[in-house]
Structure formats: structure tokens, C-alpha cells
Tab-separated table of C-alpha atoms and ligand atoms in Angstrom:
chain	number	residue	atom	x	y	z
A	1102	UNK	CA	4.172	-16.871	-27.155
A	1103	UNK	CA	6.295	-19.300	-29.202
A	1104	UNK	CA	9.896	-18.196	-29.573
A	1105	UNK	CA	13.124	-19.229	-31.163
A	1106	UNK	CA	16.348	-18.422	-29.352
A	1107	UNK	CA	19.231	-18.008	-31.767
A	1108	UNK	CA	22.587	-18.423	-29.985
A	1109	UNK	CA	25.238	-16.319	-31.684
A	1110	UNK	CA	28.424	-15.287	-29.809
A	1111	UNK	CA	26.692	-15.715	-26.451
A	1112	UNK	CA	27.060	-19.442	-25.851
A	1113	UNK	CA	26.110	-19.472	-22.195
A	1114	UNK	CA	23.000	-19.738	-20.022
A	1115	UNK	CA	24.026	-17.338	-17.241
A	1116	UNK	CA	24.442	-13.583	-17.484
A	1117	UNK	CA	22.862	-13.834	-20.897
A	1118	UNK	CA	20.529	-10.852	-21.055
A	1119	UNK	CA	18.974	-11.552	-24.452
A	1120	UNK	CA	18.351	-15.170	-23.454
A	1121	UNK	CA	16.643	-13.991	-20.263
A	1122	UNK	CA	14.424	-11.692	-22.331
A	1123	UNK	CA	13.342	-14.688	-24.398
A	1124	UNK	CA	12.849	-16.895	-21.360
A	1125	UNK	CA	10.737	-14.284	-19.557
A	1126	UNK	CA	8.488	-13.635	-22.557
A	1127	UNK	CA	7.859	-17.130	-23.925
A	1128	UNK	CA	5.679	-20.165	-23.289
A	1129	UNK	CA	7.654	-22.415	-25.629
A	1130	UNK	CA	11.158	-22.058	-27.099
A	1131	UNK	CA	13.175	-23.650	-29.857
A	1132	UNK	CA	16.932	-23.275	-29.163
A	1133	UNK	CA	19.160	-22.976	-32.201
A	1134	UNK	CA	22.802	-22.483	-33.127
A	1135	UNK	CA	23.866	-22.137	-36.754
A	1136	UNK	CA	27.357	-22.475	-38.109
A	1137	UNK	CA	26.716	-19.852	-40.746
A	1138	UNK	CA	27.586	-20.371	-44.385
A	1139	UNK	CA	26.975	-17.074	-46.172
A	1140	UNK	CA	24.582	-17.261	-49.129
A	1141	UNK	CA	27.144	-16.118	-51.643
A	1142	UNK	CA	30.465	-17.710	-50.849
A	1143	UNK	CA	32.588	-14.730	-51.657
A	1144	UNK	CA	35.067	-14.592	-48.833
A	1145	UNK	CA	37.356	-11.617	-49.105
A	1146	UNK	CA	40.988	-12.659	-49.683
A	1147	UNK	CA	39.668	-16.203	-50.404
A	1148	UNK	CA	39.941	-17.225	-46.756
A	1149	UNK	CA	37.589	-19.346	-44.714
A	1150	UNK	CA	35.909	-17.276	-42.030
A	1151	UNK	CA	36.269	-19.956	-39.407
A	1152	UNK	CA	39.347	-22.149	-39.372
A	1153	UNK	CA	40.006	-25.434	-37.582
A	1154	UNK	CA	41.184	-24.031	-34.246
A	1155	UNK	CA	38.107	-21.929	-33.520
A	1156	UNK	CA	35.836	-24.629	-34.945
A	1157	UNK	CA	37.160	-27.076	-32.383
A	1158	UNK	CA	36.860	-24.607	-29.493
A	1159	UNK	CA	33.331	-23.788	-30.687
A	1160	UNK	CA	32.242	-27.403	-31.002
A	1161	UNK	CA	33.481	-28.112	-27.472
A	1162	UNK	CA	31.356	-25.259	-26.131
A	1163	UNK	CA	28.295	-26.300	-28.138
A	1164	UNK	CA	28.461	-29.788	-26.636
A	1165	UNK	CA	28.550	-28.241	-23.179
A	1166	UNK	CA	25.660	-25.891	-23.961
A	1167	UNK	CA	23.632	-28.825	-25.297
A	1168	UNK	CA	24.253	-30.717	-22.065
A	1169	UNK	CA	23.368	-27.703	-19.900
A	1170	UNK	CA	20.123	-27.006	-21.787
A	1171	UNK	CA	19.121	-30.648	-21.467
A	1172	UNK	CA	19.227	-30.256	-17.671
A	1173	UNK	CA	16.238	-27.910	-18.109
A	1174	UNK	CA	14.539	-30.352	-20.488
A	1175	UNK	CA	15.489	-28.408	-23.641
A	1176	UNK	CA	17.318	-29.359	-26.799
A	1177	UNK	CA	19.984	-27.356	-28.608
A	1178	UNK	CA	19.395	-27.771	-32.342
A	1179	UNK	CA	22.544	-27.426	-34.435
A	1180	UNK	CA	22.753	-26.512	-38.123
A	1181	UNK	CA	25.398	-25.681	-40.672
A	1182	UNK	CA	23.919	-23.539	-43.439
A	1183	UNK	CA	22.886	-20.020	-44.302
A	1184	UNK	CA	21.485	-18.558	-41.063
A	1185	UNK	CA	18.695	-16.519	-42.643
A	1186	UNK	CA	17.457	-19.473	-44.687
A	1187	UNK	CA	17.446	-21.844	-41.686
A	1188	UNK	CA	15.753	-19.335	-39.393
A	1189	UNK	CA	13.008	-18.352	-41.839
A	1190	UNK	CA	12.224	-22.054	-42.470
A	1191	UNK	CA	12.045	-22.775	-38.746
A	1192	UNK	CA	9.776	-19.799	-38.123
A	1193	UNK	CA	7.299	-21.215	-40.660
A	1194	UNK	CA	7.642	-24.837	-39.595
A	1195	UNK	CA	7.042	-24.184	-35.872
A	1196	UNK	CA	4.817	-21.068	-36.089
A	1197	UNK	CA	7.321	-18.987	-34.172
A	1198	UNK	CA	6.134	-15.526	-33.051
A	1199	UNK	CA	9.529	-14.027	-32.241
A	1200	UNK	CA	13.207	-14.738	-32.746
A	1201	UNK	CA	15.359	-13.557	-29.844
A	1202	UNK	CA	19.133	-13.180	-30.114
A	1203	UNK	CA	22.209	-11.227	-29.130
A	1204	UNK	CA	22.663	-8.075	-31.198
A	1205	UNK	CA	26.089	-8.188	-32.836
A	1206	UNK	CA	26.662	-4.627	-33.922
A	1207	UNK	CA	28.757	-5.386	-37.010
A	1208	UNK	CA	27.649	-4.889	-40.639
A	1209	UNK	CA	27.230	-8.534	-41.768
A	1210	UNK	CA	25.496	-9.549	-38.569
A	1211	UNK	CA	23.143	-6.559	-38.704
A	1212	UNK	CA	22.329	-7.462	-42.327
A	1213	UNK	CA	21.154	-10.908	-41.213
A	1214	UNK	CA	18.629	-9.354	-38.836
A	1215	UNK	CA	17.520	-6.896	-41.516
A	1216	UNK	CA	16.911	-9.753	-43.994
A	1217	UNK	CA	14.757	-11.562	-41.432
A	1218	UNK	CA	12.795	-8.398	-40.710
A	1219	UNK	CA	12.275	-7.850	-44.443
A	1220	UNK	CA	10.506	-11.235	-44.410
A	1221	UNK	CA	8.149	-9.793	-41.742
A	1222	UNK	CA	9.730	-11.941	-39.040
A	1223	UNK	CA	9.660	-10.393	-35.595
A	1224	UNK	CA	13.224	-10.218	-34.211
A	1225	UNK	CA	14.195	-8.956	-30.763
A	1226	UNK	CA	17.951	-8.524	-30.511
A	1227	UNK	CA	19.846	-7.083	-27.605
A	1228	UNK	CA	23.451	-5.832	-27.395
A	1229	UNK	CA	25.136	-7.062	-24.215
A	1230	UNK	CA	28.650	-8.277	-25.005
A	1231	UNK	CA	30.278	-5.166	-23.516
A	1232	UNK	CA	31.292	-4.529	-19.915
A	1233	UNK	CA	29.313	-1.294	-19.698
A	1234	UNK	CA	25.850	-1.151	-21.164
A	1235	UNK	CA	25.306	1.501	-23.796
A	1236	UNK	CA	22.964	3.434	-21.474
A	1237	UNK	CA	25.670	3.593	-18.783
A	1238	UNK	CA	28.003	5.647	-20.974
A	1239	UNK	CA	28.341	9.303	-19.998
A	1240	UNK	CA	27.676	10.272	-23.658
A	1241	UNK	CA	25.663	9.004	-26.584
A	1242	UNK	CA	27.534	6.663	-28.953
A	1243	UNK	CA	27.396	9.411	-31.594
A	1244	UNK	CA	29.447	11.545	-29.204
A	1245	UNK	CA	31.891	8.768	-28.291
A	1246	UNK	CA	35.377	10.326	-27.997
A	1247	UNK	CA	37.703	9.476	-30.869
A	1248	UNK	CA	40.618	9.031	-28.478
A	1249	UNK	CA	40.667	6.006	-26.177
A	1250	UNK	CA	42.075	7.842	-23.148
A	1251	UNK	CA	39.241	10.406	-23.340
A	1252	UNK	CA	36.771	7.529	-23.336
A	1253	UNK	CA	38.537	5.858	-20.397
A	1254	UNK	CA	38.757	9.051	-18.340
A	1255	UNK	CA	35.082	9.801	-18.922
A	1256	UNK	CA	34.104	6.323	-17.749
A	1257	UNK	CA	36.392	6.483	-14.745
A	1258	UNK	CA	35.368	9.943	-13.627
A	1259	UNK	CA	31.699	8.994	-13.920
A	1260	UNK	CA	32.316	6.306	-11.279
A	1261	UNK	CA	29.834	4.076	-13.014
A	1262	UNK	CA	30.178	0.364	-12.244
A	1263	UNK	CA	29.424	-2.528	-14.571
A	1264	UNK	CA	26.180	-4.326	-13.778
A	1265	UNK	CA	26.272	-7.429	-11.613
A	1266	UNK	CA	26.011	-10.667	-13.615
A	1267	UNK	CA	22.594	-12.346	-13.511
A	1268	UNK	CA	21.590	-16.012	-13.481
A	1269	UNK	CA	19.276	-17.632	-15.978
A	1270	UNK	CA	15.649	-16.648	-15.343
A	1271	UNK	CA	13.731	-19.194	-13.248
A	1272	UNK	CA	11.001	-19.075	-15.867
A	1273	UNK	CA	13.087	-21.571	-17.854
A	1274	UNK	CA	11.409	-24.274	-15.707
A	1275	UNK	CA	7.950	-23.264	-17.012
A	1276	UNK	CA	8.792	-23.210	-20.705
A	1277	UNK	CA	7.831	-25.989	-23.064
A	1278	UNK	CA	10.592	-27.188	-25.365
A	1279	UNK	CA	10.173	-27.077	-29.129
A	1280	UNK	CA	12.500	-29.580	-30.755
A	1281	UNK	CA	13.624	-29.986	-34.343
A	1282	UNK	CA	15.970	-32.914	-33.604
A	1283	UNK	CA	18.786	-31.387	-35.630
A	1284	UNK	CA	22.332	-31.902	-34.512
A	1285	UNK	CA	24.718	-31.224	-37.353
A	1286	UNK	CA	28.107	-31.404	-35.652
A	1287	UNK	CA	31.031	-29.355	-36.948
A	1288	UNK	CA	33.718	-31.268	-38.810
A	1289	UNK	CA	36.611	-30.945	-36.420
A	1290	UNK	CA	39.831	-32.793	-35.814
A	1291	UNK	CA	42.191	-32.212	-32.922
A	1292	UNK	CA	45.667	-31.053	-33.804
A	1293	UNK	CA	48.768	-31.000	-31.643
A	1294	UNK	CA	48.410	-28.104	-29.204
A	1295	UNK	CA	51.230	-29.139	-26.856
A	1296	UNK	CA	53.286	-25.996	-27.661
A	1297	UNK	CA	50.301	-23.652	-27.578
A	1298	UNK	CA	49.749	-20.755	-25.180
A	1299	UNK	CA	46.060	-21.704	-25.161
A	1300	UNK	CA	46.062	-25.505	-25.663
A	1301	UNK	CA	42.403	-26.242	-26.458
A	1302	UNK	CA	42.740	-29.999	-26.122
A	1303	UNK	CA	44.063	-29.767	-22.547
A	1304	UNK	CA	41.791	-29.971	-19.513
A	1305	UNK	CA	41.650	-26.325	-18.402
A	1306	UNK	CA	41.276	-24.924	-21.919
A	1307	UNK	CA	38.399	-26.949	-23.376
A	1308	UNK	CA	35.658	-24.598	-24.575
A	1309	UNK	CA	32.347	-24.077	-22.797
A	1310	UNK	CA	30.463	-22.046	-20.195
A	1311	UNK	CA	31.289	-24.187	-17.149
A	1312	UNK	CA	34.904	-24.572	-18.228
A	1313	UNK	CA	35.108	-20.806	-18.719
A	1314	UNK	CA	33.845	-20.107	-15.212
A	1315	UNK	CA	36.225	-22.696	-13.748
A	1316	UNK	CA	39.075	-21.035	-15.665
A	1317	UNK	CA	38.061	-17.592	-14.373
A	1318	UNK	CA	37.844	-18.831	-10.762
A	1319	UNK	CA	41.229	-20.519	-10.972
A	1320	UNK	CA	42.810	-17.423	-12.450
A	1321	UNK	CA	41.690	-15.307	-9.502
A	1322	UNK	CA	42.522	-18.048	-6.992
A	1323	UNK	CA	46.120	-17.753	-8.163
A	1324	UNK	CA	48.162	-14.591	-7.710
A	1325	UNK	CA	48.639	-14.018	-11.463
A	1326	UNK	CA	46.450	-10.900	-11.477
A	1327	UNK	CA	48.815	-8.980	-9.215
A	1328	UNK	CA	51.718	-9.247	-11.634
A	1329	UNK	CA	49.682	-9.032	-14.881
A	1330	UNK	CA	51.080	-5.653	-15.930
A	1331	UNK	CA	54.655	-6.965	-15.765
A	1332	UNK	CA	54.042	-10.233	-17.607
A	1333	UNK	CA	51.436	-9.246	-20.193
A	1334	UNK	CA	53.994	-8.384	-22.869
A	1335	UNK	CA	55.679	-11.769	-22.814
A	1336	UNK	CA	55.357	-13.805	-25.957
A	1337	UNK	CA	54.537	-17.380	-25.091
A	1338	UNK	CA	53.279	-19.754	-22.378
A	1339	UNK	CA	49.962	-20.303	-20.627
A	1340	UNK	CA	50.447	-17.817	-17.774
A	1341	UNK	CA	51.763	-14.469	-19.043
A	1342	UNK	CA	48.375	-12.824	-19.713
A	1343	UNK	CA	44.841	-13.661	-18.560
A	1344	UNK	CA	43.765	-15.659	-21.669
A	1345	UNK	CA	40.204	-14.510	-21.068
A	1346	UNK	CA	39.751	-13.557	-24.729
A	1347	UNK	CA	38.878	-17.024	-26.147
A	1348	UNK	CA	36.157	-17.484	-23.526
A	1349	UNK	CA	34.861	-13.963	-24.059
A	1350	UNK	CA	34.837	-14.131	-27.839
A	1351	UNK	CA	32.332	-16.995	-28.065
A	1352	UNK	CA	30.469	-15.727	-25.033
A	1353	UNK	CA	31.251	-18.683	-22.779
A	1354	UNK	CA	31.751	-16.014	-20.130
A	1355	UNK	CA	30.707	-12.362	-20.095
A	1356	UNK	CA	32.839	-9.274	-19.496
A	1357	UNK	CA	30.613	-8.521	-16.477
A	1358	UNK	CA	31.473	-11.906	-14.968
A	1359	UNK	CA	35.185	-11.190	-15.460
A	1360	UNK	CA	34.757	-7.816	-13.787
A	1361	UNK	CA	32.857	-9.325	-10.885
A	1362	UNK	CA	35.746	-11.741	-10.110
A	1363	UNK	CA	38.286	-8.967	-10.566
A	1364	UNK	CA	36.347	-6.669	-8.232
A	1365	UNK	CA	36.138	-9.369	-5.572
A	1366	UNK	CA	39.866	-9.980	-5.895
A	1367	UNK	CA	40.617	-6.283	-5.523
A	1368	UNK	CA	38.322	-5.966	-2.504
A	1369	UNK	CA	39.413	-9.105	-0.671
A	1370	UNK	CA	42.900	-10.058	-1.818
A	1371	UNK	CA	44.881	-7.316	-3.508
A	1372	UNK	CA	44.416	-4.182	-5.552
A	1373	UNK	CA	47.379	-2.764	-7.421
A	1374	UNK	CA	48.462	-1.338	-10.762
A	1375	UNK	CA	48.308	-4.798	-12.359
A	1376	UNK	CA	44.745	-5.550	-11.291
A	1377	UNK	CA	43.742	-2.094	-12.531
A	1378	UNK	CA	45.402	-2.891	-15.858
A	1379	UNK	CA	43.093	-5.861	-16.443
A	1380	UNK	CA	40.171	-3.430	-16.140
A	1381	UNK	CA	42.022	-1.003	-18.428
A	1382	UNK	CA	42.299	-3.688	-21.138
A	1383	UNK	CA	38.632	-4.578	-20.774
A	1384	UNK	CA	37.917	-0.902	-21.444
A	1385	UNK	CA	39.822	-1.206	-24.741
A	1386	UNK	CA	37.542	-4.114	-25.575
A	1387	UNK	CA	34.483	-1.965	-24.860
A	1388	UNK	CA	35.931	0.958	-26.767
A	1389	UNK	CA	36.280	-1.057	-29.976
A	1390	UNK	CA	32.680	-2.201	-29.571
A	1391	UNK	CA	31.331	1.319	-29.275
A	1392	UNK	CA	33.587	2.558	-32.085
A	1393	UNK	CA	31.979	-0.029	-34.376
A	1394	UNK	CA	28.507	1.027	-33.312
A	1395	UNK	CA	29.472	4.627	-34.077
A	1396	UNK	CA	31.141	4.078	-37.458
A	1397	UNK	CA	29.711	0.750	-38.719
A	1398	UNK	CA	30.655	-0.237	-42.259
A	1399	UNK	CA	33.239	2.523	-42.640
A	1400	UNK	CA	35.596	0.509	-40.444
A	1401	UNK	CA	35.682	-2.115	-43.186
A	1402	UNK	CA	36.574	0.304	-45.995
A	1403	UNK	CA	40.107	0.270	-47.345
A	1404	UNK	CA	40.820	3.705	-45.890
A	1405	UNK	CA	38.773	2.934	-42.779
A	1406	UNK	CA	37.927	6.215	-41.088
A	1407	UNK	CA	40.921	8.025	-42.518
A	1408	UNK	CA	40.214	9.538	-45.927
A	1409	UNK	CA	43.887	10.389	-46.434
A	1410	UNK	CA	44.679	6.646	-46.645
A	1411	UNK	CA	43.177	6.063	-50.109
A	1412	UNK	CA	46.291	4.668	-51.769
A	1413	UNK	CA	46.812	1.523	-49.709
A	1414	UNK	CA	48.505	-1.127	-51.856
A	1415	UNK	CA	48.351	-4.904	-51.687
A	1416	UNK	CA	50.727	-7.595	-52.836
A	1417	UNK	CA	49.333	-11.135	-52.910
A	1418	UNK	CA	52.692	-12.900	-52.983
A	1419	UNK	CA	54.056	-10.979	-49.961
A	1420	UNK	CA	50.786	-11.691	-48.170
A	1421	UNK	CA	51.234	-15.399	-48.820
A	1422	UNK	CA	54.814	-15.330	-47.497
A	1423	UNK	CA	53.468	-13.674	-44.337
A	1424	UNK	CA	50.601	-16.139	-43.782
A	1425	UNK	CA	52.805	-19.180	-44.289
A	1426	UNK	CA	55.682	-17.907	-42.125
A	1427	UNK	CA	58.097	-17.557	-45.046
A	1428	UNK	CA	59.099	-13.891	-44.947
A	1429	UNK	CA	62.729	-12.776	-44.771
A	1430	UNK	CA	62.321	-12.113	-41.049
A	1431	UNK	CA	62.598	-15.142	-38.738
A	1432	UNK	CA	60.993	-13.376	-35.777
A	1433	UNK	CA	57.896	-12.584	-37.863
A	1434	UNK	CA	57.854	-16.143	-39.217
A	1435	UNK	CA	57.857	-17.484	-35.656
A	1436	UNK	CA	54.752	-15.440	-34.834
A	1437	UNK	CA	52.967	-16.457	-38.003
A	1438	UNK	CA	53.822	-20.123	-37.380
A	1439	UNK	CA	52.437	-19.917	-33.853
A	1440	UNK	CA	49.206	-18.339	-35.103
A	1441	UNK	CA	48.737	-20.809	-37.961
A	1442	UNK	CA	49.499	-23.890	-35.858
A	1443	UNK	CA	47.675	-22.994	-32.630
A	1444	UNK	CA	45.155	-20.167	-33.214
A	1445	UNK	CA	46.660	-18.004	-30.478
A	1446	UNK	CA	49.158	-15.154	-30.476
A	1447	UNK	CA	50.140	-12.746	-27.691
A	1448	UNK	CA	49.017	-9.144	-27.971
A	1449	UNK	CA	52.643	-8.055	-28.475
A	1450	UNK	CA	53.183	-10.459	-31.390
A	1451	UNK	CA	49.823	-9.485	-32.928
A	1452	UNK	CA	51.024	-5.879	-33.037
A	1453	UNK	CA	54.457	-6.819	-34.384
A	1454	UNK	CA	53.241	-9.068	-37.222
A	1455	UNK	CA	50.504	-6.572	-38.114
A	1456	UNK	CA	52.993	-3.714	-38.323
A	1457	UNK	CA	55.284	-5.842	-40.517
A	1458	UNK	CA	52.471	-6.730	-42.930
A	1459	UNK	CA	51.284	-3.150	-43.245
A	1460	UNK	CA	54.544	-1.205	-43.162
A	1461	UNK	CA	57.235	-3.549	-44.465
A	1462	UNK	CA	55.321	-5.759	-46.893
A	1463	UNK	CA	52.974	-3.009	-48.090
A	1464	UNK	CA	49.822	-5.099	-47.841
A	1465	UNK	CA	46.202	-4.163	-47.257
A	1466	UNK	CA	45.497	-4.285	-43.511
A	1467	UNK	CA	42.094	-5.868	-44.215
A	1468	UNK	CA	43.844	-8.960	-45.615
A	1469	UNK	CA	45.664	-9.295	-42.289
A	1470	UNK	CA	42.382	-8.870	-40.436
A	1471	UNK	CA	40.804	-11.604	-42.598
A	1472	UNK	CA	43.712	-13.962	-41.892
A	1473	UNK	CA	43.359	-13.352	-38.155
A	1474	UNK	CA	39.604	-13.910	-38.454
A	1475	UNK	CA	40.197	-17.294	-39.993
A	1476	UNK	CA	42.936	-18.415	-37.612
A	1477	UNK	CA	42.286	-16.922	-34.156
A	1478	UNK	CA	40.508	-18.960	-31.496
A	1479	UNK	CA	39.499	-15.666	-29.873
A	1480	UNK	CA	38.367	-13.891	-33.055
A	1481	UNK	CA	36.044	-11.048	-32.195
A	1482	UNK	CA	34.797	-8.790	-34.947
A	1483	UNK	CA	35.008	-5.581	-32.893
A	1484	UNK	CA	38.459	-6.163	-31.360
A	1485	UNK	CA	39.954	-7.553	-34.538
A	1486	UNK	CA	38.749	-4.896	-36.965
A	1487	UNK	CA	39.349	-2.143	-34.398
A	1488	UNK	CA	42.925	-3.182	-33.630
A	1489	UNK	CA	43.841	-3.694	-37.284
A	1490	UNK	CA	42.375	-0.328	-38.268
A	1491	UNK	CA	44.255	1.267	-35.361
A	1492	UNK	CA	47.536	-0.355	-36.419
A	1493	UNK	CA	47.034	0.814	-40.019
A	1494	UNK	CA	46.129	4.386	-39.064
A	1495	UNK	CA	42.626	3.814	-40.419
A	1496	UNK	CA	40.854	4.053	-37.079
A	1497	UNK	CA	40.076	7.083	-34.949
A	1498	UNK	CA	43.520	7.546	-33.435
A	1499	UNK	CA	44.851	10.994	-34.457
A	1500	UNK	CA	48.499	9.837	-34.261
A	1501	UNK	CA	48.138	7.813	-37.472
A	1502	UNK	CA	49.299	4.176	-37.811
A	1503	UNK	CA	51.651	2.218	-35.597
A	1504	UNK	CA	55.148	1.530	-36.898
A	1505	UNK	CA	57.080	-1.095	-34.955
A	1506	UNK	CA	60.836	-1.360	-35.408
A	1507	UNK	CA	61.003	-5.145	-35.682
A	1508	UNK	CA	64.669	-5.441	-34.734
A	1509	UNK	CA	64.119	-3.347	-31.631
A	1510	UNK	CA	61.019	-5.338	-30.689
A	1511	UNK	CA	62.932	-8.573	-31.028
A	1512	UNK	CA	65.792	-7.298	-28.871
A	1513	UNK	CA	63.369	-6.139	-26.192
A	1514	UNK	CA	61.006	-9.098	-26.089
A	1515	UNK	CA	63.051	-12.004	-27.464
A	1516	UNK	CA	66.632	-10.997	-26.765
A	1517	UNK	CA	67.841	-14.611	-26.555
A	1518	UNK	CA	65.824	-15.702	-29.611
A	1519	UNK	CA	64.027	-18.308	-27.494
A	1520	UNK	CA	60.655	-17.534	-29.052
A	1521	UNK	CA	62.049	-17.391	-32.542
A	1522	UNK	CA	63.738	-20.777	-32.238
A	1523	UNK	CA	60.687	-22.343	-30.528
A	1524	UNK	CA	58.351	-21.536	-33.428
A	1525	UNK	CA	60.770	-21.961	-36.307
A	1526	UNK	CA	61.862	-25.465	-35.383
B	189	FAD	P1	44.981	-9.837	-21.683
B	189	FAD	O1	46.210	-9.068	-21.953
B	189	FAD	O2	44.990	-10.703	-20.507
B	189	FAD	O3	43.785	-8.775	-21.575
B	189	FAD	C1	42.593	-9.032	-20.819
B	189	FAD	C2	41.403	-8.856	-21.747
B	189	FAD	O4	41.330	-7.503	-22.181
B	189	FAD	C3	41.461	-9.681	-23.026
B	189	FAD	O5	40.965	-10.983	-22.806
B	189	FAD	C4	40.610	-8.868	-23.974
B	189	FAD	O6	39.252	-9.151	-23.792
B	189	FAD	C5	40.881	-7.436	-23.542
B	189	FAD	N1	41.940	-6.839	-24.369
B	189	FAD	C6	43.265	-6.832	-24.133
B	189	FAD	N2	43.912	-6.140	-25.109
B	189	FAD	C7	42.969	-5.730	-25.960
B	189	FAD	C8	42.993	-4.963	-27.158
B	189	FAD	N3	44.135	-4.482	-27.688
B	189	FAD	N4	41.824	-4.756	-27.818
B	189	FAD	C9	40.657	-5.221	-27.328
B	189	FAD	N5	40.567	-5.930	-26.184
B	189	FAD	C10	41.702	-6.173	-25.519
B	189	FAD	N6	41.332	-9.571	-29.206
B	189	FAD	C11	40.267	-10.396	-29.328
B	189	FAD	O7	39.649	-10.746	-28.314
B	189	FAD	N7	39.869	-10.847	-30.563
B	189	FAD	C12	40.497	-10.501	-31.717
B	189	FAD	O8	40.083	-10.913	-32.796
B	189	FAD	C13	41.651	-9.656	-31.604
B	189	FAD	N8	42.360	-9.298	-32.720
B	189	FAD	C14	43.459	-8.485	-32.580
B	189	FAD	C15	44.165	-8.079	-33.724
B	189	FAD	C16	45.301	-7.270	-33.615
B	189	FAD	C17	46.048	-6.842	-34.857
B	189	FAD	C18	45.725	-6.853	-32.344
B	189	FAD	C19	46.945	-5.974	-32.203
B	189	FAD	C20	45.020	-7.204	-31.205
B	189	FAD	C21	43.887	-8.016	-31.291
B	189	FAD	N9	43.140	-8.390	-30.159
B	189	FAD	C22	42.035	-9.195	-30.293
B	189	FAD	C23	43.422	-7.798	-28.838
B	189	FAD	C24	44.408	-8.563	-27.929
B	189	FAD	O9	45.559	-8.889	-28.649
B	189	FAD	C25	43.784	-9.820	-27.338
B	189	FAD	O10	42.540	-9.510	-26.736
B	189	FAD	C26	44.687	-10.412	-26.253
B	189	FAD	O11	45.960	-10.665	-26.770
B	189	FAD	C27	44.050	-11.690	-25.745
B	189	FAD	O12	44.834	-12.317	-24.779
B	189	FAD	P2	44.451	-12.217	-23.250
B	189	FAD	O13	43.030	-12.571	-23.039
B	189	FAD	O14	45.439	-12.991	-22.489
B	189	FAD	O15	44.621	-10.664	-22.990
């Protein structure tokens, strides 16, 4: 069996279940990553889907993956083009029987698989970016509760545990490499990340599988986890929250690996409300994944899942003031400057700037989601769309949208204006 393994947002060799499927079922494999350029360049809100910050973090991880595959005698072939076109050409050129890949359960990514299948190409894709596998849920996805706490309680009362992470299948040693000798590197240039909460040019933050595992180990070797709940709402710095999201979003590490370290910490070092809260947040991450599987494209409609939200307005000039950090509100500008310059923003600031865009500037929440997609290092289609829809009252939450009183938020979280001055200078 001759296979092609298409790395998507699973840029690691270990605990990669779709990769193991390929490795177990193949005699020869061609390894591929494609920096996708959609066929019709028709980006909504005229924004690039992947901006400089994520591109750099991605290219760092691809270099590491290339190096790690070469230890097994394999080559990682890199392309920048339309994914479907590249894949269908490679299938012909190397007489590939099956393409294996991670299943990304979002509309555009599902369409890519559908297009390949329409060309009679055999594709095996497997969804495994969540903490809990779909078959571990105490209900079918169609019956997924529309309220997060119902989902959480059902998981917790079922006492089901995430699966243990697995290593790469030993069969990798028996597989012949197929090589296309393509290595189109991404055009990246390092910027100044010295003020960043996730400084991707500094040693501990450089993208990749090994770096991700080292980061995870160090996090749980420190005592940060036991005070997480009390620091997580801070606005800036490298230590206030876990910063697992960038590693998770490109799949340098898996949610199951995070859980495994957390579990060990709770069993051997300390278990408290803060350590539980890390698990709680990982459940939110899972919830947004399953919500997207349940509702699919509807989550991308203007009204999302809420038919009463048909009359959402949009104002291009207010949107531009928001993206460039030029609104009337200095606290909001600070957040937008941080995001634009570094690609990272705390969860608290994400909520605050999102609320401002939706409620005070009267803009379409999907424009905000597109801006985040372009800028965030940790962009993740499920978490981004899910959180934006939730903020706008276009998700499943029955309480409607989230309205943040910006003045009150600033007093609570930036009483001395330290953050505001830091990012407006
Ligand atoms: P921690 O607070 O340390 O949380 C631990 C982990 O739990 C995170 O790494 C993440 O995987 C998960 N998590 C925490 N909060 C959330 C949440 N609200 N939703 C889903 N998962 C969560 N997160 C992304 O990973 N990618 C996105 O594109 C993204 N877009 C967002 C857009 C908006 C408008 C908002 C309000 C939130 C968004 N989030 C997104 C969720 C959250 O802000 C980030 O996951 C978090 O700030 C990342 O920092 P951390 O890893 O230090 O998080």
C-alpha cells in the first residue's frame, strides 16, 4: 500500500492517531505539508488567513518536524499552493493508494476532503484533536447539550478519562520513503517579540513538537498550575496562564498529552481548584469542537445559530479603527496593539475587545473572527468561531451575547493603567 500523509494541524509524530493509522497500513509513504492558498482568493473582509506571527511559529515547527522525520529516514515535502491541486497531482505522480490525514471538522476543511473524494481519491481522515474522543461522550454529537455546564457535568459524572497518549507506531521503521524533494519554505521574517506574552523568537517559545513537550514539562515542573485560577485573568506576561494554546493549535502537542501531565501533577504533587480549572478550560476547548461538528456551516452564518440576530450591522471604518488600535478607547487600543504586534492576547482581553467591536462599534462579529484568524499565533477554527459566536449571542448559549462594561473591566483588571500604557507607548 502506497500512502500519502497530509499533515494539517497535527504537526507532531507522537500521539498522532491519524499518522499511526497511515504508518500501520502502509508499505511506503510520502509526507506532505501544504501552506494552503485557496483556489479562489476571496478572503472574507479582505484579510489574509495566516499572518506573519503564525507563519513564523508554523515554519519553526515544520523545520522541527522535517528534522524528526529524517531520523526515521523520511522526508517532509513542503508546498505553498492550493491543497487539493497539489494532493491530486501527487496522487497521480506517485501512484498513491490512500491519503491519510487529520479530520478537521470545519466547513472549508471538510470541503477539501470532499473535492478529493469527488476525484475518486481514497481519503482516510480521522478526528483526534479533542481531549475526549467522540465515542467517549455520554451522548451522540446530535444530542450534545446546548449549554456548556450541562456538557461538563455529563462528562464529569460519567467518570470517563481521556485516553493515554501513544507513541509513533514502530512500523515507521519498516516503511519505505517516497520523496518529491519539495521544500518551499514560508516567507517569514522575525519581528520584535520582546514585549510579547508568547515571544516566539525566544528559546522556550520556538514552535515545534519537541519544544512543545519541553514547554509542557517545564510548566508542570514549576508550581504555576496550583495558582492558575487566580492568575489566569491577568492581562500580560509569560506566566499568568498556561500558554498551551499556541502549541495545541498547530498540533505540536495534543490535548491528551496536556491532560496526562496535569493528571500526573495532580496525583503526585498537588490537586486543587486551580489544577481542576485547567481541565475545565480544556473542556471548553472540546465543547467548541463538538459544537462545530453538531452545527457545521451554520456557525459561520451572520446570525450564527440564533435566528433572531438577522439584523447585524457592519461598519468598515469603525472596524478599521479597531484593527489598527485607533478607537476612542485607549484600553481597547492597547489590546488591539498587542494582538497586531505579537499575535497573542489574554483570554480576558479577547473578550473585552470582542465585546467592544460587537456592542460599541456595531460591527459584524465575523469580521472580528477573521481578524483574529489572521493575527493569532494560536488560531484554532473551533475555539475562535465558537468564542466569537458566543460573545455575539450567535452560539448556543441561551443567555444571548456577552456585554462587557469596558470601564468596569479596566478598573478591575488594569486599575493602574499599566497595561494600557505598556501597549500604547
Ligand atoms: P489558559 O487560560 O491557560 O487555558 C488552558 C487551555 O484551555 C488553553 O490553552 C485552551 O486550549 C483552553 N481554553 C481556555 N479558554 C478557552 C476558551 N474560552 N475556549 C476554548 N478553549 C479554551 N483559543 C484558541 O486556542 N484559539 C483561538 O483562535 C481562540 N480565539 C478566541 C477568540 C475569542 C473572541 C475569545 C474570547 C477566546 C478565544 N480563544 C481561542 C480562547 C482563549 O482565549 C485561549 O484559548 C486562551 O486565551 C489561550 O491562552 P492559554 O493557553 O494561556 O489559556
